[in-house]
Amino acid sequence: MPPAPPLPDDLMSFEPIPYDAAKQYARSEDPAIRIALASRTDVPAEILYFLSEDTNPAVRRAVALNGSTPALAHLVLVEDQDDRVRADLAFRIARLAPGLSPDEHDRARQAAYRVISRLAQDQMVRVRQILSEAIKDVIDAPSDVIRRLARDVEEVSTPVLEYSPVLQDEDLLDIIAASPSSAMLSAISRRQRLCADVADAIAETDDTVAVADLLRNTSAQIREETLDHLIENAPDRLEWHEPLVRRPGLHRHAAMRLAEFVADRWLKVLHDRRDLSPETLAEVKRVVHARLHDEKIHPTPEYRLAVDPAAGSGLPEILQRIDVSGWPLARIEAFRQAVEMYRRGDLGAPVLLQAIKVGDIEFVAAALDVLNHLMPGASLEAIRMANCKAIAALVWHAALSPALSVQIQSRLARVAPSDVLTESEDLPFGLTISEMEWQVEMFARRTDTPPL
């Protein structure tokens, strides 16, 4: 293929382009020339409007991303048949969002409002998602648009639910009352300075992941009675234990109650807190010593099960009897937590993303082992060896997303960005199905467990 001819010098110059030359280039048969023209910010508005109806979508995309594109051209582009054009427009138009309302008198601002409102109703989730991300933290974004996005599917709603200052407490309570997804509840839980009424509503949902996020949110106002209620329900919710023992402002009864059931690694965190009163700390130490004394009287048998046989119903056979006598305590607790969440149906991407965020490699590895019905240790080995192919295969086999594979490789396995196995062409995980099947079978053979 012969090389493309060079673009005209005046089109590539930093000097203003003459009007007549711009008109000539707008009608050029070479799309590269029209794209270059549509990307310039000094092109007259009428020419950019003309290019907004160009037959080549790449030209229209350049117009959509051009900060000098006039409002009338936005009204054309918002109805474009190419999803990518509308997605680019959603990204660019967000800069016009502050202060817009349905009652605008200025024609340009009227057009901007109509475009943003139309994009918020776009048929493509990706377009609405880009708009949501772009205006999520705009202080005076159009309130009706924000409220519409906040009630959309979770891919669209979560950015504004977590960050938008436009949403009022009444909006949040109304959304919670509509029984949204766990991801939407979690986004609300992570909002800064969450009020006590909204925190109560989150707690009442009893959503494991959302409540864990609420407890981690140190700026959230949680009433003492609400916290007490959560603590009473926490013994079997292992994922609540860490945020509870780290929760600021624990009162005496809460600290003592936590000391009765949290695992040793969190017990030490509670014991070492500096914000507890001397009297509370003394009571916590008393409970800790009583627990240690009880464990000496009733020592753990040499052969320990990670899963209680009485609770094993519904679990894969391989998970019901595992000798953990030589395991580190952190691994036992991580595996117990993974199995418990698997049994409840909570072991999925939201929880794993939280664990990746805090660097809990033991839990992520245990979760992958449980989801893949592998003997514990297989996934941990893959992560510690930075085996990108094995990590991708295990995430795929667990029916999780390619994005999760990338997060584990980069954040837990510490793989260099250039070496991370990412999506390529038609391969979401960067490997063929047969390659991933082989990786899973290899780990299953090494641990004497059949793949699913």
Short mmCIF file of C-alpha atoms in Angstrom, two decimals:
data_model
loop_
_atom_site.label_atom_id
_atom_site.label_comp_id
_atom_site.label_asym_id
_atom_site.label_seq_id
_atom_site.Cartn_x
_atom_site.Cartn_y
_atom_site.Cartn_z
CA MET A 1 0.00 0.00 0.00
CA PRO A 2 1.52 3.36 -1.00
CA PRO A 3 2.10 5.85 1.84
CA ALA A 4 -0.63 8.43 2.45
CA PRO A 5 0.10 11.84 0.93
CA PRO A 6 1.25 14.48 3.41
CA LEU A 7 -1.33 16.91 4.76
CA PRO A 8 -1.23 20.50 3.49
CA ASP A 9 1.21 22.72 5.36
CA ASP A 10 -1.35 25.41 6.23
CA LEU A 11 -3.66 22.73 7.70
CA MET A 12 -0.89 21.55 10.03
CA SER A 13 0.40 25.04 10.86
CA PHE A 14 -0.22 26.79 14.16
CA GLU A 15 -1.21 29.90 12.18
CA PRO A 16 -4.92 30.61 11.63
CA ILE A 17 -6.20 28.85 8.55
CA PRO A 18 -7.72 31.11 5.86
CA TYR A 19 -11.49 30.84 5.50
CA ASP A 20 -11.43 29.92 1.85
CA ALA A 21 -8.85 27.21 2.49
CA ALA A 22 -11.00 25.80 5.29
CA LYS A 23 -14.02 25.65 2.95
CA GLN A 24 -11.92 23.85 0.36
CA TYR A 25 -10.57 21.31 2.84
CA ALA A 26 -14.08 20.63 4.22
CA ARG A 27 -15.03 19.33 0.77
CA SER A 28 -11.83 17.36 0.22
CA GLU A 29 -12.20 13.73 -0.83
CA ASP A 30 -9.36 12.79 1.52
CA PRO A 31 -10.88 11.94 4.95
CA ALA A 32 -7.50 12.58 6.63
CA ILE A 33 -7.71 16.21 5.54
CA ARG A 34 -11.28 16.55 6.81
CA ILE A 35 -10.33 14.93 10.14
CA ALA A 36 -7.39 17.30 10.58
CA LEU A 37 -9.65 20.25 9.78
CA ALA A 38 -12.36 19.07 12.20
CA SER A 39 -9.76 18.85 14.97
CA ARG A 40 -8.67 22.48 14.72
CA THR A 41 -10.17 24.90 17.25
CA ASP A 42 -9.85 27.95 14.96
CA VAL A 43 -12.18 26.64 12.27
CA PRO A 44 -15.31 28.80 11.77
CA ALA A 45 -18.44 27.47 13.46
CA GLU A 46 -20.37 27.02 10.21
CA ILE A 47 -17.66 24.76 8.81
CA LEU A 48 -17.64 22.60 11.94
CA TYR A 49 -21.43 22.40 11.62
CA PHE A 50 -21.00 21.28 8.02
CA LEU A 51 -18.50 18.62 9.10
CA SER A 52 -20.88 17.35 11.81
CA GLU A 53 -22.85 15.73 8.97
CA ASP A 54 -19.81 14.27 7.23
CA THR A 55 -20.20 10.74 5.83
CA ASN A 56 -17.06 9.57 7.63
CA PRO A 57 -17.64 8.79 11.36
CA ALA A 58 -14.00 9.61 12.17
CA VAL A 59 -14.62 13.17 10.97
CA ARG A 60 -17.78 13.45 13.06
CA ARG A 61 -15.91 12.11 16.09
CA ALA A 62 -13.29 14.83 15.66
CA VAL A 63 -16.07 17.43 15.56
CA ALA A 64 -17.67 15.95 18.70
CA LEU A 65 -14.37 16.24 20.60
CA ASN A 66 -13.60 19.76 19.36
CA GLY A 67 -14.08 22.33 22.10
CA SER A 68 -15.03 24.98 19.52
CA THR A 69 -17.90 23.01 18.01
CA PRO A 70 -21.09 25.14 18.09
CA ALA A 71 -24.20 24.15 20.00
CA LEU A 72 -26.24 23.54 16.82
CA ALA A 73 -23.67 20.94 15.73
CA HIS A 74 -24.06 19.20 19.11
CA LEU A 75 -27.79 18.86 18.37
CA VAL A 76 -26.87 17.06 15.14
CA LEU A 77 -24.24 14.84 16.72
CA VAL A 78 -26.46 13.72 19.62
CA GLU A 79 -28.66 11.94 17.07
CA ASP A 80 -25.70 10.36 15.25
CA GLN A 81 -26.14 6.68 14.36
CA ASP A 82 -22.56 5.86 15.36
CA ASP A 83 -22.31 5.04 19.07
CA ARG A 84 -18.71 6.22 19.19
CA VAL A 85 -19.66 9.70 18.01
CA ARG A 86 -22.27 10.05 20.74
CA ALA A 87 -19.83 8.65 23.33
CA ASP A 88 -17.23 11.26 22.36
CA LEU A 89 -19.89 13.95 22.53
CA ALA A 90 -20.87 12.79 26.05
CA PHE A 91 -17.25 13.12 27.16
CA ARG A 92 -16.86 16.62 25.68
CA ILE A 93 -20.26 18.11 26.49
CA ALA A 94 -19.78 17.63 30.24
CA ARG A 95 -17.78 20.87 30.38
CA LEU A 96 -21.02 22.73 29.59
CA ALA A 97 -23.01 21.02 32.36
CA PRO A 98 -22.45 23.43 35.29
CA GLY A 99 -25.51 25.53 35.99
CA LEU A 100 -27.71 24.17 33.19
CA SER A 101 -31.45 23.81 33.81
CA PRO A 102 -34.60 23.17 31.77
CA ASP A 103 -35.45 26.89 32.00
CA GLU A 104 -32.50 28.31 30.03
CA HIS A 105 -33.18 31.44 27.95
CA ASP A 106 -29.88 31.64 26.11
CA ARG A 107 -30.16 29.60 22.90
CA ALA A 108 -26.70 28.06 23.22
CA ARG A 109 -27.37 26.97 26.80
CA GLN A 110 -30.79 25.67 25.80
CA ALA A 111 -29.10 23.52 23.18
CA ALA A 112 -26.47 22.31 25.65
CA TYR A 113 -29.18 21.27 28.11
CA ARG A 114 -31.12 19.43 25.39
CA VAL A 115 -27.98 17.56 24.33
CA ILE A 116 -27.05 16.49 27.87
CA SER A 117 -30.64 15.48 28.63
CA ARG A 118 -30.77 13.45 25.41
CA LEU A 119 -27.46 11.73 26.15
CA ALA A 120 -28.76 10.74 29.59
CA GLN A 121 -31.48 8.78 27.76
CA ASP A 122 -29.24 7.32 25.06
CA GLN A 123 -29.99 3.72 24.07
CA MET A 124 -26.37 2.69 24.58
CA VAL A 125 -25.26 2.05 28.16
CA ARG A 126 -21.69 3.04 27.29
CA VAL A 127 -22.79 6.53 26.22
CA ARG A 128 -24.77 7.09 29.42
CA GLN A 129 -21.86 5.69 31.46
CA ILE A 130 -19.40 8.16 29.92
CA LEU A 131 -21.77 11.03 30.65
CA SER A 132 -22.19 9.86 34.24
CA GLU A 133 -18.43 9.66 34.77
CA ALA A 134 -17.95 13.09 33.22
CA ILE A 135 -20.49 14.95 35.39
CA LYS A 136 -20.37 12.85 38.56
CA ASP A 137 -18.67 15.56 40.64
CA VAL A 138 -20.01 18.71 38.95
CA ILE A 139 -21.46 20.77 41.79
CA ASP A 140 -24.30 22.37 39.83
CA ALA A 141 -24.95 19.78 37.14
CA PRO A 142 -28.59 19.60 35.95
CA SER A 143 -30.45 17.98 38.84
CA ASP A 144 -32.99 16.14 36.68
CA VAL A 145 -30.20 14.60 34.62
CA ILE A 146 -28.29 13.51 37.71
CA ARG A 147 -31.40 11.95 39.24
CA ARG A 148 -32.12 10.06 36.04
CA LEU A 149 -28.56 8.72 35.87
CA ALA A 150 -28.68 7.77 39.57
CA ARG A 151 -31.60 5.42 38.87
CA ASP A 152 -30.07 3.87 35.76
CA VAL A 153 -28.33 0.49 35.55
CA GLU A 154 -25.39 0.12 37.93
CA GLU A 155 -22.71 0.79 35.30
CA VAL A 156 -24.26 4.21 34.78
CA SER A 157 -25.57 5.00 38.24
CA THR A 158 -22.64 4.17 40.50
CA PRO A 159 -20.41 7.17 39.62
CA VAL A 160 -23.10 9.73 40.47
CA LEU A 161 -24.36 7.74 43.44
CA GLU A 162 -20.90 7.84 44.98
CA TYR A 163 -19.76 11.33 44.06
CA SER A 164 -22.52 13.69 42.92
CA PRO A 165 -23.12 16.60 45.32
CA VAL A 166 -26.42 17.25 43.52
CA LEU A 167 -28.12 14.23 45.09
CA GLN A 168 -29.89 15.02 48.35
CA ASP A 169 -30.50 12.66 51.27
CA GLU A 170 -34.11 12.29 50.15
CA ASP A 171 -32.94 11.11 46.73
CA LEU A 172 -30.65 8.53 48.28
CA LEU A 173 -33.33 7.22 50.64
CA ASP A 174 -35.75 6.92 47.74
CA ILE A 175 -33.22 4.96 45.68
CA ILE A 176 -32.41 2.63 48.59
CA ALA A 177 -36.12 1.99 49.14
CA ALA A 178 -36.39 0.81 45.52
CA SER A 179 -34.10 -2.19 46.31
CA PRO A 180 -31.21 -1.33 43.96
CA SER A 181 -28.31 -3.65 43.19
CA SER A 182 -25.53 -4.34 45.67
CA ALA A 183 -23.12 -2.25 43.58
CA MET A 184 -25.47 0.75 43.76
CA LEU A 185 -25.88 0.38 47.52
CA SER A 186 -22.09 0.17 47.91
CA ALA A 187 -21.63 3.35 45.88
CA ILE A 188 -23.98 5.19 48.24
CA SER A 189 -22.14 3.69 51.23
CA ARG A 190 -18.87 5.20 50.00
CA ARG A 191 -20.21 8.79 49.76
CA GLN A 192 -18.35 11.35 51.81
CA ARG A 193 -20.10 12.62 54.95
CA LEU A 194 -23.03 10.23 54.61
CA CYS A 195 -25.80 11.23 57.01
CA ALA A 196 -27.07 8.94 59.77
CA ASP A 197 -30.50 8.42 58.16
CA VAL A 198 -28.97 7.13 54.94
CA ALA A 199 -26.50 5.00 56.92
CA ASP A 200 -29.46 3.48 58.79
CA ALA A 201 -31.16 2.67 55.49
CA ILE A 202 -28.03 0.98 54.17
CA ALA A 203 -27.70 -1.05 57.37
CA GLU A 204 -31.33 -2.16 57.12
CA THR A 205 -30.73 -3.67 53.68
CA ASP A 206 -28.38 -6.20 55.32
CA ASP A 207 -26.35 -6.20 52.10
CA THR A 208 -23.00 -7.72 53.06
CA VAL A 209 -20.81 -5.75 50.66
CA ALA A 210 -22.63 -2.43 51.04
CA VAL A 211 -22.51 -2.59 54.85
CA ALA A 212 -18.79 -3.42 54.71
CA ASP A 213 -18.25 -0.30 52.58
CA LEU A 214 -20.35 1.73 55.00
CA LEU A 215 -18.21 0.58 57.93
CA ARG A 216 -15.03 1.45 56.02
CA ASN A 217 -16.33 4.95 55.31
CA THR A 218 -14.88 6.86 58.25
CA SER A 219 -16.76 10.02 57.25
CA ALA A 220 -20.16 8.30 57.43
CA GLN A 221 -22.31 9.08 60.46
CA ILE A 222 -23.42 5.80 62.03
CA ARG A 223 -25.64 5.96 65.09
CA GLU A 224 -24.51 4.01 68.15
CA GLU A 225 -27.60 1.80 68.12
CA THR A 226 -27.10 1.06 64.40
CA LEU A 227 -23.50 0.09 65.02
CA ASP A 228 -24.56 -2.16 67.90
CA HIS A 229 -27.10 -3.86 65.64
CA LEU A 230 -24.45 -4.49 62.98
CA ILE A 231 -22.03 -5.89 65.56
CA GLU A 232 -24.67 -8.32 66.83
CA ASN A 233 -25.09 -9.62 63.28
CA ALA A 234 -21.35 -9.59 62.54
CA PRO A 235 -20.04 -12.90 63.96
CA ASP A 236 -20.94 -14.75 60.73
CA ARG A 237 -20.13 -11.80 58.46
CA LEU A 238 -16.35 -12.13 58.40
CA GLU A 239 -15.99 -9.34 55.85
CA TRP A 240 -17.35 -6.88 58.44
CA HIS A 241 -14.78 -7.72 61.10
CA GLU A 242 -11.84 -5.63 59.87
CA PRO A 243 -13.80 -2.41 59.22
CA LEU A 244 -15.55 -2.82 62.58
CA VAL A 245 -12.36 -3.15 64.63
CA ARG A 246 -10.90 -0.15 62.77
CA ARG A 247 -14.07 1.95 63.03
CA PRO A 248 -13.35 5.32 64.70
CA GLY A 249 -15.15 6.17 67.91
CA LEU A 250 -15.98 2.65 69.11
CA HIS A 251 -17.79 2.85 72.41
CA ARG A 252 -16.97 0.53 75.31
CA HIS A 253 -19.71 -2.06 74.75
CA ALA A 254 -18.95 -2.29 71.01
CA ALA A 255 -15.23 -2.86 71.58
CA MET A 256 -15.89 -5.54 74.20
CA ARG A 257 -18.43 -7.32 71.99
CA LEU A 258 -16.02 -7.37 69.05
CA ALA A 259 -13.27 -8.79 71.27
CA GLU A 260 -15.49 -11.81 71.88
CA PHE A 261 -15.61 -13.09 68.31
CA VAL A 262 -13.21 -11.47 65.83
CA ALA A 263 -10.24 -13.47 64.54
CA ASP A 264 -6.85 -13.14 66.20
CA ARG A 265 -5.41 -10.89 63.50
CA TRP A 266 -8.24 -8.35 64.06
CA LEU A 267 -8.14 -8.86 67.81
CA LYS A 268 -4.61 -7.48 67.81
CA VAL A 269 -5.77 -4.40 65.87
CA LEU A 270 -8.47 -3.83 68.47
CA HIS A 271 -6.03 -4.41 71.31
CA ASP A 272 -3.53 -1.89 69.89
CA ARG A 273 -5.99 0.98 69.32
CA ARG A 274 -4.97 4.27 70.89
CA ASP A 275 -8.37 5.95 70.87
CA LEU A 276 -10.04 3.69 73.44
CA SER A 277 -10.39 4.92 76.99
CA PRO A 278 -8.19 3.25 79.63
CA GLU A 279 -11.27 1.59 81.12
CA THR A 280 -12.42 0.23 77.75
CA LEU A 281 -8.93 -0.96 76.87
CA ALA A 282 -8.72 -2.76 80.20
CA GLU A 283 -12.03 -4.50 79.53
CA VAL A 284 -10.88 -5.49 76.02
CA LYS A 285 -7.68 -6.95 77.47
CA ARG A 286 -9.73 -8.88 79.99
CA VAL A 287 -11.87 -10.41 77.23
CA VAL A 288 -8.74 -11.21 75.18
CA HIS A 289 -7.09 -12.94 78.12
CA ALA A 290 -10.28 -14.90 78.82
CA ARG A 291 -10.35 -16.07 75.20
CA LEU A 292 -6.72 -17.11 75.30
CA HIS A 293 -7.32 -19.01 78.55
CA ASP A 294 -10.33 -20.76 77.04
CA GLU A 295 -8.32 -21.79 73.98
CA LYS A 296 -5.67 -23.35 76.25
CA ILE A 297 -8.33 -25.36 78.10
CA HIS A 298 -9.98 -26.43 74.83
CA PRO A 299 -7.07 -26.71 72.39
CA THR A 300 -7.76 -27.00 68.68
CA PRO A 301 -7.33 -30.61 67.44
CA GLU A 302 -4.26 -31.26 65.33
CA TYR A 303 -6.45 -32.05 62.32
CA ARG A 304 -8.53 -28.94 61.70
CA LEU A 305 -11.20 -28.46 59.10
CA ALA A 306 -11.47 -25.18 57.22
CA VAL A 307 -15.16 -25.94 56.77
CA ASP A 308 -17.52 -27.20 59.44
CA PRO A 309 -18.91 -30.52 58.10
CA ALA A 310 -22.35 -29.62 59.42
CA ALA A 311 -22.30 -26.51 57.26
CA GLY A 312 -20.91 -28.20 54.17
CA SER A 313 -24.23 -28.80 52.46
CA GLY A 314 -24.27 -27.42 48.96
CA LEU A 315 -20.49 -27.04 48.74
CA PRO A 316 -18.29 -28.96 46.30
CA GLU A 317 -16.98 -32.15 47.89
CA ILE A 318 -13.36 -31.00 47.64
CA LEU A 319 -14.12 -28.10 49.99
CA GLN A 320 -15.75 -30.14 52.73
CA ARG A 321 -12.68 -31.85 54.20
CA ILE A 322 -9.36 -30.06 54.00
CA ASP A 323 -6.49 -30.46 56.44
CA VAL A 324 -5.35 -26.96 57.43
CA SER A 325 -3.16 -27.92 60.39
CA GLY A 326 -0.05 -26.49 58.74
CA TRP A 327 -1.61 -23.32 57.40
CA PRO A 328 -0.80 -19.80 58.63
CA LEU A 329 -3.68 -18.31 60.60
CA ALA A 330 -4.29 -15.60 57.98
CA ARG A 331 -4.78 -18.24 55.30
CA ILE A 332 -7.24 -20.20 57.43
CA GLU A 333 -9.31 -17.10 58.11
CA ALA A 334 -9.22 -16.04 54.47
CA PHE A 335 -10.37 -19.48 53.34
CA ARG A 336 -13.12 -19.62 55.96
CA GLN A 337 -14.35 -16.24 54.77
CA ALA A 338 -14.27 -17.26 51.11
CA VAL A 339 -16.20 -20.48 51.80
CA GLU A 340 -18.80 -18.68 53.90
CA MET A 341 -19.36 -16.07 51.19
CA TYR A 342 -19.54 -18.82 48.55
CA ARG A 343 -22.24 -20.56 50.54
CA ARG A 344 -24.26 -17.32 50.77
CA GLY A 345 -23.76 -16.48 47.10
CA ASP A 346 -21.80 -13.32 47.90
CA LEU A 347 -18.44 -14.39 46.49
CA GLY A 348 -18.20 -12.24 43.39
CA ALA A 349 -16.43 -9.38 41.68
CA PRO A 350 -17.44 -6.54 44.09
CA VAL A 351 -15.91 -8.32 47.10
CA LEU A 352 -12.79 -9.35 45.19
CA LEU A 353 -12.24 -5.79 43.97
CA GLN A 354 -12.37 -4.56 47.56
CA ALA A 355 -9.84 -7.20 48.62
CA ILE A 356 -7.55 -6.28 45.73
CA LYS A 357 -7.80 -2.61 46.71
CA VAL A 358 -6.50 -3.32 50.22
CA GLY A 359 -3.93 -5.88 49.01
CA ASP A 360 -5.50 -8.95 50.68
CA ILE A 361 -3.74 -11.54 48.54
CA GLU A 362 -4.70 -14.41 50.86
CA PHE A 363 -8.43 -13.76 50.45
CA VAL A 364 -8.26 -13.21 46.67
CA ALA A 365 -6.31 -16.46 46.24
CA ALA A 366 -8.70 -18.34 48.53
CA ALA A 367 -11.69 -16.98 46.62
CA LEU A 368 -10.26 -18.12 43.28
CA ASP A 369 -9.56 -21.57 44.74
CA VAL A 370 -13.12 -21.85 46.07
CA LEU A 371 -14.74 -20.60 42.86
CA ASN A 372 -12.63 -22.97 40.76
CA HIS A 373 -13.00 -25.94 43.18
CA LEU A 374 -9.23 -26.18 43.52
CA MET A 375 -7.22 -27.22 46.54
CA PRO A 376 -6.16 -24.10 48.45
CA GLY A 377 -2.76 -22.76 47.44
CA ALA A 378 -3.07 -23.16 43.67
CA SER A 379 -4.17 -19.59 43.01
CA LEU A 380 -1.77 -18.20 45.61
CA GLU A 381 1.10 -19.88 43.78
CA ALA A 382 -0.03 -18.39 40.47
CA ILE A 383 -0.19 -14.89 41.96
CA ARG A 384 3.13 -15.10 43.80
CA MET A 385 4.86 -16.44 40.68
CA ALA A 386 3.30 -13.58 38.67
CA ASN A 387 2.01 -16.18 36.21
CA CYS A 388 -0.19 -13.96 34.04
CA LYS A 389 -1.57 -16.81 31.95
CA ALA A 390 -2.55 -18.81 35.02
CA ILE A 391 -4.17 -15.78 36.69
CA ALA A 392 -6.17 -14.95 33.56
CA ALA A 393 -7.29 -18.57 33.20
CA LEU A 394 -8.37 -18.89 36.84
CA VAL A 395 -10.34 -15.63 36.68
CA TRP A 396 -11.99 -16.74 33.42
CA HIS A 397 -12.87 -20.17 34.80
CA ALA A 398 -14.41 -18.53 37.87
CA ALA A 399 -16.75 -16.58 35.52
CA LEU A 400 -15.25 -13.25 36.54
CA SER A 401 -14.36 -10.30 34.31
CA PRO A 402 -11.17 -9.62 32.30
CA ALA A 403 -10.83 -6.36 34.25
CA LEU A 404 -10.46 -8.37 37.46
CA SER A 405 -7.68 -10.42 35.87
CA VAL A 406 -5.82 -7.22 35.03
CA GLN A 407 -6.25 -5.89 38.59
CA ILE A 408 -4.88 -9.09 40.14
CA GLN A 409 -1.91 -9.15 37.78
CA SER A 410 -0.98 -5.52 38.28
CA ARG A 411 -1.85 -4.90 41.94
CA LEU A 412 -1.26 -8.24 43.65
CA ALA A 413 1.19 -10.05 41.37
CA ARG A 414 3.05 -6.75 40.75
CA VAL A 415 3.40 -7.47 37.04
CA ALA A 416 4.90 -4.63 35.01
CA PRO A 417 2.27 -2.74 32.98
CA SER A 418 3.88 -3.79 29.71
CA ASP A 419 3.65 -7.47 30.70
CA VAL A 420 0.05 -7.54 31.97
CA LEU A 421 -2.12 -9.89 29.93
CA THR A 422 -4.99 -7.78 28.63
CA GLU A 423 -7.70 -7.97 26.00
CA SER A 424 -6.39 -8.39 22.47
CA GLU A 425 -8.43 -8.54 19.28
CA ASP A 426 -11.27 -10.99 19.97
CA LEU A 427 -9.69 -12.45 23.12
CA PRO A 428 -11.12 -10.75 26.24
CA PHE A 429 -8.55 -12.38 28.53
CA GLY A 430 -5.70 -12.27 26.02
CA LEU A 431 -5.74 -16.08 25.65
CA THR A 432 -7.75 -18.55 23.61
CA ILE A 433 -10.30 -20.78 25.33
CA SER A 434 -8.10 -23.82 24.78
CA GLU A 435 -5.09 -22.06 26.32
CA MET A 436 -7.09 -21.14 29.42
CA GLU A 437 -8.59 -24.62 29.71
CA TRP A 438 -5.07 -26.07 29.63
CA GLN A 439 -3.92 -23.73 32.41
CA VAL A 440 -6.87 -24.71 34.64
CA GLU A 441 -6.37 -28.42 33.94
CA MET A 442 -2.69 -28.08 34.81
CA PHE A 443 -3.52 -26.60 38.21
CA ALA A 444 -6.24 -29.19 38.79
CA ARG A 445 -3.78 -32.02 38.09
CA ARG A 446 -1.18 -30.54 40.39
CA THR A 447 -3.72 -30.46 43.21
CA ASP A 448 -5.46 -33.73 42.30
CA THR A 449 -8.80 -32.03 41.79
CA PRO A 450 -10.96 -32.35 38.67
CA PRO A 451 -11.86 -29.08 36.94
CA LEU A 452 -15.51 -28.09 36.83
#
